[in-house]
mmCIF file with all atom_site columns, C-alpha atoms in Angstrom:
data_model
loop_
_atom_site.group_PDB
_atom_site.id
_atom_site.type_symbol
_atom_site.label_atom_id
_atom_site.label_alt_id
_atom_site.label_comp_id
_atom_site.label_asym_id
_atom_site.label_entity_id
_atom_site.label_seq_id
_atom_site.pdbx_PDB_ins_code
_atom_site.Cartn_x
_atom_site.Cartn_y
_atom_site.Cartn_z
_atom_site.occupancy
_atom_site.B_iso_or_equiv
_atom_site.pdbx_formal_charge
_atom_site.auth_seq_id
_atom_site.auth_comp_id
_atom_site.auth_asym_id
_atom_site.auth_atom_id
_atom_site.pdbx_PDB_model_num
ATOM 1   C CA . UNK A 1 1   ? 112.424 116.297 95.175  1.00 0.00 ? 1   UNK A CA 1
ATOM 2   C CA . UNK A 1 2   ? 109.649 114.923 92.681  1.00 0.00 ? 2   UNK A CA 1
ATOM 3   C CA . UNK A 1 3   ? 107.075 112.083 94.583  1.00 0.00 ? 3   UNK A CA 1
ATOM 4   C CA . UNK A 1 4   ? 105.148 109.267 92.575  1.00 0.00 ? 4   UNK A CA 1
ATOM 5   C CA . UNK A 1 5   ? 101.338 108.779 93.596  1.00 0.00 ? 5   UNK A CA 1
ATOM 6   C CA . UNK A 1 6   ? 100.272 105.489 94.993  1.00 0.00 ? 6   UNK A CA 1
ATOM 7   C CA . UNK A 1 7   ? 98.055  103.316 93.301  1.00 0.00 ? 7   UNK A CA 1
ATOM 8   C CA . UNK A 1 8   ? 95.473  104.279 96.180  1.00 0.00 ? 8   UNK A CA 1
ATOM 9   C CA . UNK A 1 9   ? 95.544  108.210 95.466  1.00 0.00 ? 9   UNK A CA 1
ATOM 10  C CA . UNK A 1 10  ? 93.553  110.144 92.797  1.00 0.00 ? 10  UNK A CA 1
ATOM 11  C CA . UNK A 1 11  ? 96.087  110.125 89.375  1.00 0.00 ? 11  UNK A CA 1
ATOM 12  C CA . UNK A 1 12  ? 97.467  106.959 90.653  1.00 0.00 ? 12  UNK A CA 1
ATOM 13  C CA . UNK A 1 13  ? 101.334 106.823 89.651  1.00 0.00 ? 13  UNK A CA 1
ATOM 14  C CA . UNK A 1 14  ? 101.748 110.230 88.406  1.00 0.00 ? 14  UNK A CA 1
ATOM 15  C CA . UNK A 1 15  ? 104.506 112.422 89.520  1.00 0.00 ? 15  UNK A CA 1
ATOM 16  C CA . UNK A 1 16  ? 103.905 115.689 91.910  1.00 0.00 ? 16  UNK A CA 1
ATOM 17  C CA . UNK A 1 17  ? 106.212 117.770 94.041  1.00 0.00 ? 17  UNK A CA 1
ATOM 18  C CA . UNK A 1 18  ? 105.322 116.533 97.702  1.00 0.00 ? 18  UNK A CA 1
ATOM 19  C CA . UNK A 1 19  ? 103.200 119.026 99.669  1.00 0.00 ? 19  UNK A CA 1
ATOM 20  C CA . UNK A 1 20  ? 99.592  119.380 101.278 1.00 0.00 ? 20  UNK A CA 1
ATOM 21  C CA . UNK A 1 21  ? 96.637  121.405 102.875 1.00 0.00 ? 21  UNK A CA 1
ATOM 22  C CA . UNK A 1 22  ? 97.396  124.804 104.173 1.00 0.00 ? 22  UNK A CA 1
ATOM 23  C CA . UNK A 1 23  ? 95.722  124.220 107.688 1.00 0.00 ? 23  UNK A CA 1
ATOM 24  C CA . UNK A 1 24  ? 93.521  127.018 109.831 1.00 0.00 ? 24  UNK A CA 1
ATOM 25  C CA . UNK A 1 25  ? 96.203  129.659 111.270 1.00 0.00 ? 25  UNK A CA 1
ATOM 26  C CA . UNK A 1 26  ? 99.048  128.091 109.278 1.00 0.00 ? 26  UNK A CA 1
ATOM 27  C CA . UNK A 1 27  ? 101.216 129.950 106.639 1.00 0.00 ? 27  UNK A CA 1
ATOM 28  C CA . UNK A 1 28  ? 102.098 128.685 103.085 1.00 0.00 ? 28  UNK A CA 1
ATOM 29  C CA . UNK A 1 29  ? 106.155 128.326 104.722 1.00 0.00 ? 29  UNK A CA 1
ATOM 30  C CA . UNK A 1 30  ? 104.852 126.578 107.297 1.00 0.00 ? 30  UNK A CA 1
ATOM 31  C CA . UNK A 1 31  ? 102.689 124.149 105.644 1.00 0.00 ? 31  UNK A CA 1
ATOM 32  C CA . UNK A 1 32  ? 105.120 122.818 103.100 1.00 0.00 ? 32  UNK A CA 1
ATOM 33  C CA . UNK A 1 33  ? 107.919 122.305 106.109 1.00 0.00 ? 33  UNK A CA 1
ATOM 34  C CA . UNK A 1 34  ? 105.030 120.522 108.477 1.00 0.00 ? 34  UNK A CA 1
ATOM 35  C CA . UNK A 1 35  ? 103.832 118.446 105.239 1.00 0.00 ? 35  UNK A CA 1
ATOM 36  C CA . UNK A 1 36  ? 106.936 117.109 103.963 1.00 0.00 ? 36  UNK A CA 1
ATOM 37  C CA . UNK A 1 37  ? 107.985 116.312 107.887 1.00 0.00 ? 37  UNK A CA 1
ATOM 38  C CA . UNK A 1 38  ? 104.696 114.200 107.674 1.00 0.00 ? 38  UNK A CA 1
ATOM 39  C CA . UNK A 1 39  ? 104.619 112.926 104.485 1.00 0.00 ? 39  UNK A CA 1
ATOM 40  C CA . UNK A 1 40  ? 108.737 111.925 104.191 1.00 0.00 ? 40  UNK A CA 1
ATOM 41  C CA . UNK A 1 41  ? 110.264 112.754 107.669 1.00 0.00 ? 41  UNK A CA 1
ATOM 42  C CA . UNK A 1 42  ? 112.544 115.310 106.226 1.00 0.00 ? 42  UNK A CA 1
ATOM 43  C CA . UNK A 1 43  ? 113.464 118.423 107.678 1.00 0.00 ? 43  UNK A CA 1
ATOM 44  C CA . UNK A 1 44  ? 113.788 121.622 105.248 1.00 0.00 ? 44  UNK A CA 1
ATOM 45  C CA . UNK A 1 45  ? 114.064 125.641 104.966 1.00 0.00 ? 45  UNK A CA 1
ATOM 46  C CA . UNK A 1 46  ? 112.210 127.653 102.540 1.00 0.00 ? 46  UNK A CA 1
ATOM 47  C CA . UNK A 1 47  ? 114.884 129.258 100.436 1.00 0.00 ? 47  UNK A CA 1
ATOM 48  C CA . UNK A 1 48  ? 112.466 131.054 97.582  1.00 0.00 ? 48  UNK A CA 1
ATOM 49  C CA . UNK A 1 49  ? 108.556 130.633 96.952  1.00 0.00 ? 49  UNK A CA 1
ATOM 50  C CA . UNK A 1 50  ? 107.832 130.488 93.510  1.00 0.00 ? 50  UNK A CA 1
ATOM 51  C CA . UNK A 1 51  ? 104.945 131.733 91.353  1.00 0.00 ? 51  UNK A CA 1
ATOM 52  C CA . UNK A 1 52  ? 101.374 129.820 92.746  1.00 0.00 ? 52  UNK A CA 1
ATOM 53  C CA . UNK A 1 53  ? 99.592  127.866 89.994  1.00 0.00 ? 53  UNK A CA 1
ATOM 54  C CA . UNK A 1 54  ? 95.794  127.108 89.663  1.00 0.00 ? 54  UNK A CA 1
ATOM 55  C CA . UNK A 1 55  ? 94.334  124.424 88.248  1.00 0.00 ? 55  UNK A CA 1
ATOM 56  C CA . UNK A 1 56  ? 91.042  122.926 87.368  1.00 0.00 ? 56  UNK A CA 1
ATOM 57  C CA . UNK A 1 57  ? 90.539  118.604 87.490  1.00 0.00 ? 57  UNK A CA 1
ATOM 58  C CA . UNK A 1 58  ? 87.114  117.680 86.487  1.00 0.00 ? 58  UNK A CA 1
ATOM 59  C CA . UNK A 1 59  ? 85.952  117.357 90.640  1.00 0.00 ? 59  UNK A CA 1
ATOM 60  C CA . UNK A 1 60  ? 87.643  120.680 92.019  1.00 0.00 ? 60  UNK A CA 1
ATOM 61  C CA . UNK A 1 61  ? 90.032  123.158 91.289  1.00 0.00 ? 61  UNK A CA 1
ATOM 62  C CA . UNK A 1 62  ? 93.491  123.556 93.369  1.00 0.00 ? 62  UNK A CA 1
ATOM 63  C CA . UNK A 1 63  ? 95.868  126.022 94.019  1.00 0.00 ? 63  UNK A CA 1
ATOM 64  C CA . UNK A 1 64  ? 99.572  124.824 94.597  1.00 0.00 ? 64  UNK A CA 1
ATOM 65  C CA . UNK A 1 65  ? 102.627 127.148 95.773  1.00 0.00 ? 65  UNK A CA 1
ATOM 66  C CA . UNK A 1 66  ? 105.663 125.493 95.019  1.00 0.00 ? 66  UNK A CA 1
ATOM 67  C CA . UNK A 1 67  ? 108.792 126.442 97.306  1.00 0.00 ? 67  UNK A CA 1
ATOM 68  C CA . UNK A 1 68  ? 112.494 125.938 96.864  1.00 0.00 ? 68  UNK A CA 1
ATOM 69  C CA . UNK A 1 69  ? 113.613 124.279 99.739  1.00 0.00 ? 69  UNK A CA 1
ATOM 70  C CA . UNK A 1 70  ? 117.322 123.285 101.599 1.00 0.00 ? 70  UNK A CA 1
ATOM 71  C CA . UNK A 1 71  ? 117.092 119.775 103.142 1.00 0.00 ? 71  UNK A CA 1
ATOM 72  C CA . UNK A 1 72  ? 118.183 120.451 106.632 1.00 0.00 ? 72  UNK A CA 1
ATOM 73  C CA . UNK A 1 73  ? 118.134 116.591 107.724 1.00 0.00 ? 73  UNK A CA 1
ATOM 74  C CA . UNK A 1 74  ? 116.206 113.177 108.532 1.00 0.00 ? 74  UNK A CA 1
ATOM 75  C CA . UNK A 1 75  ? 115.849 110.204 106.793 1.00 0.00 ? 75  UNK A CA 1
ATOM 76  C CA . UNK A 1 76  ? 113.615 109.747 104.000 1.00 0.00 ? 76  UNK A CA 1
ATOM 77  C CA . UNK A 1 77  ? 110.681 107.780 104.599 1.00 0.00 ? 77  UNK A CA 1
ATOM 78  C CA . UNK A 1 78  ? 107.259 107.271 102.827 1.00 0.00 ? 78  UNK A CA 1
ATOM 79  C CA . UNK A 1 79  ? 104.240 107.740 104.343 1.00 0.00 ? 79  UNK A CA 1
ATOM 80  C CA . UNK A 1 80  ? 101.856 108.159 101.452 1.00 0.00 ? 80  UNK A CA 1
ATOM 81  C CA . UNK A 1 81  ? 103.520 108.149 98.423  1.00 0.00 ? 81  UNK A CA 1
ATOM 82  C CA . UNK A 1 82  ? 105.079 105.184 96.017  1.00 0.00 ? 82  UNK A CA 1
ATOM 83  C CA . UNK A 1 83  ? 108.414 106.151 95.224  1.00 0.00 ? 83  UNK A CA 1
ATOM 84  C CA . UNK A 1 84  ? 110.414 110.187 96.110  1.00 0.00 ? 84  UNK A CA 1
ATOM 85  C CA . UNK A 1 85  ? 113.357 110.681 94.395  1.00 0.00 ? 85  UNK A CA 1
ATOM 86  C CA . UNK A 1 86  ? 116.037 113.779 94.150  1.00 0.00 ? 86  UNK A CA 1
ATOM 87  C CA . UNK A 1 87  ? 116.014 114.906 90.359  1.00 0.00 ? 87  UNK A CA 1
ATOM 88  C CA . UNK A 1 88  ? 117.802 117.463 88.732  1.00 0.00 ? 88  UNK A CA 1
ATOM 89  C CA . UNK A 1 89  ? 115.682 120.477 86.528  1.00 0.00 ? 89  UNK A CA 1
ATOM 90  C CA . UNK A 1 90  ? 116.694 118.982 82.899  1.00 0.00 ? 90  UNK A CA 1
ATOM 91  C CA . UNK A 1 91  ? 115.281 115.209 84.268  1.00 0.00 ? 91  UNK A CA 1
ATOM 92  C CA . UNK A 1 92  ? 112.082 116.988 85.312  1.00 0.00 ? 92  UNK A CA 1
ATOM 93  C CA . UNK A 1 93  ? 111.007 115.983 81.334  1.00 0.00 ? 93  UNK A CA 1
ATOM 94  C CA . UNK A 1 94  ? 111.125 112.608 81.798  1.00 0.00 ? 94  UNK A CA 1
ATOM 95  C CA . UNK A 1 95  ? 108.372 111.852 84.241  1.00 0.00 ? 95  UNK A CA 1
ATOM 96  C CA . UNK A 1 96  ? 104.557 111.516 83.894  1.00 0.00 ? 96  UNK A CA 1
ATOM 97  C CA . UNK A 1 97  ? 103.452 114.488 85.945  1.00 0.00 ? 97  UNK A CA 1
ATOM 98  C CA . UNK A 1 98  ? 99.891  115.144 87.155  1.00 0.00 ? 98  UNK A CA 1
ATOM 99  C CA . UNK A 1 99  ? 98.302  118.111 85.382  1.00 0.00 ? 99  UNK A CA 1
ATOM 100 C CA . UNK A 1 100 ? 98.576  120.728 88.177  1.00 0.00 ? 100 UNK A CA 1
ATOM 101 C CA . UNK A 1 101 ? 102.375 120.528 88.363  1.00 0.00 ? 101 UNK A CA 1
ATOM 102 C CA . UNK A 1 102 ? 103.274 120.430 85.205  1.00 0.00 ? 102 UNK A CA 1
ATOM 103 C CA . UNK A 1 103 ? 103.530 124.700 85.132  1.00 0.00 ? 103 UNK A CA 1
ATOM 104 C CA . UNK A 1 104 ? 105.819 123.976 87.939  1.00 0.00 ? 104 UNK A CA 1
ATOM 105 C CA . UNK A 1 105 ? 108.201 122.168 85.995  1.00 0.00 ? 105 UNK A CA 1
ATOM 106 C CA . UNK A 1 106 ? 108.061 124.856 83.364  1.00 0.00 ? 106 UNK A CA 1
ATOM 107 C CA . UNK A 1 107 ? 108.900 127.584 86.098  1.00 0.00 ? 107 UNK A CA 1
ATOM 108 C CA . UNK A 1 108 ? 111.868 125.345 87.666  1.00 0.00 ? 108 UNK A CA 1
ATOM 109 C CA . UNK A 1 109 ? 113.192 124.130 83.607  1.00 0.00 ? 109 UNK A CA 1
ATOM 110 C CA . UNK A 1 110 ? 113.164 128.194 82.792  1.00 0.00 ? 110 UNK A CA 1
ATOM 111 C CA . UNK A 1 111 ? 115.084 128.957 85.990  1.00 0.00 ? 111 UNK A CA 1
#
């Protein structure tokens, strides 16, 4: 699942994989099921966390860790972004993706 930015959010329209803020006593597993419950009302399982990237903007620097994830249910609903969509790894080429994700789609396009 790839998510477009809303005009409202830094890198307005760019593409990310959907995810947030790790918060105090929370785990990495549990963050990205509690964020994309919040952010899309979808229900998943972490199948396989892969490699954490870094990445410097101009303001602050940001670390993501991308999961692989089985949807387990709900209904898809935005909360924050403009547009989520299901894509598979060879359409991941295709999209404008903000910076810090792009070395995401290199790990998942090299799977």
């Amino acid at each position: 699942m790839i998510c477009q930015r809303s005009q409202m959010m830094d890198l307005p329209l760019k593409w990310e994989f959907p995810g947030g803020k790790v918060e105090t006593g929370e785990d990495e597993e549990a963050t990205i099921v509690r964020e994309i419950r919040e952010e899309l009302h979808l229900e998943i399982a972490v199948v396989e966390r892969l490699r954490p990237v870094e990445h410097d903007y101009p303001a602050f620097r940001i670390c993501l860790v991308p999961f692989i994830a089985e949807l387990l249910g709900g209904e898809l609903l935005l909360e924050e972004h403009a547009d989520a969509k299901w894509v598979a790894a060879d359409e991941l080429d295709r999209y404008d993706w903000a910076p810090a994700d792009v070395p995401i789609v290199e790990q998942l396009r090299n799977r």
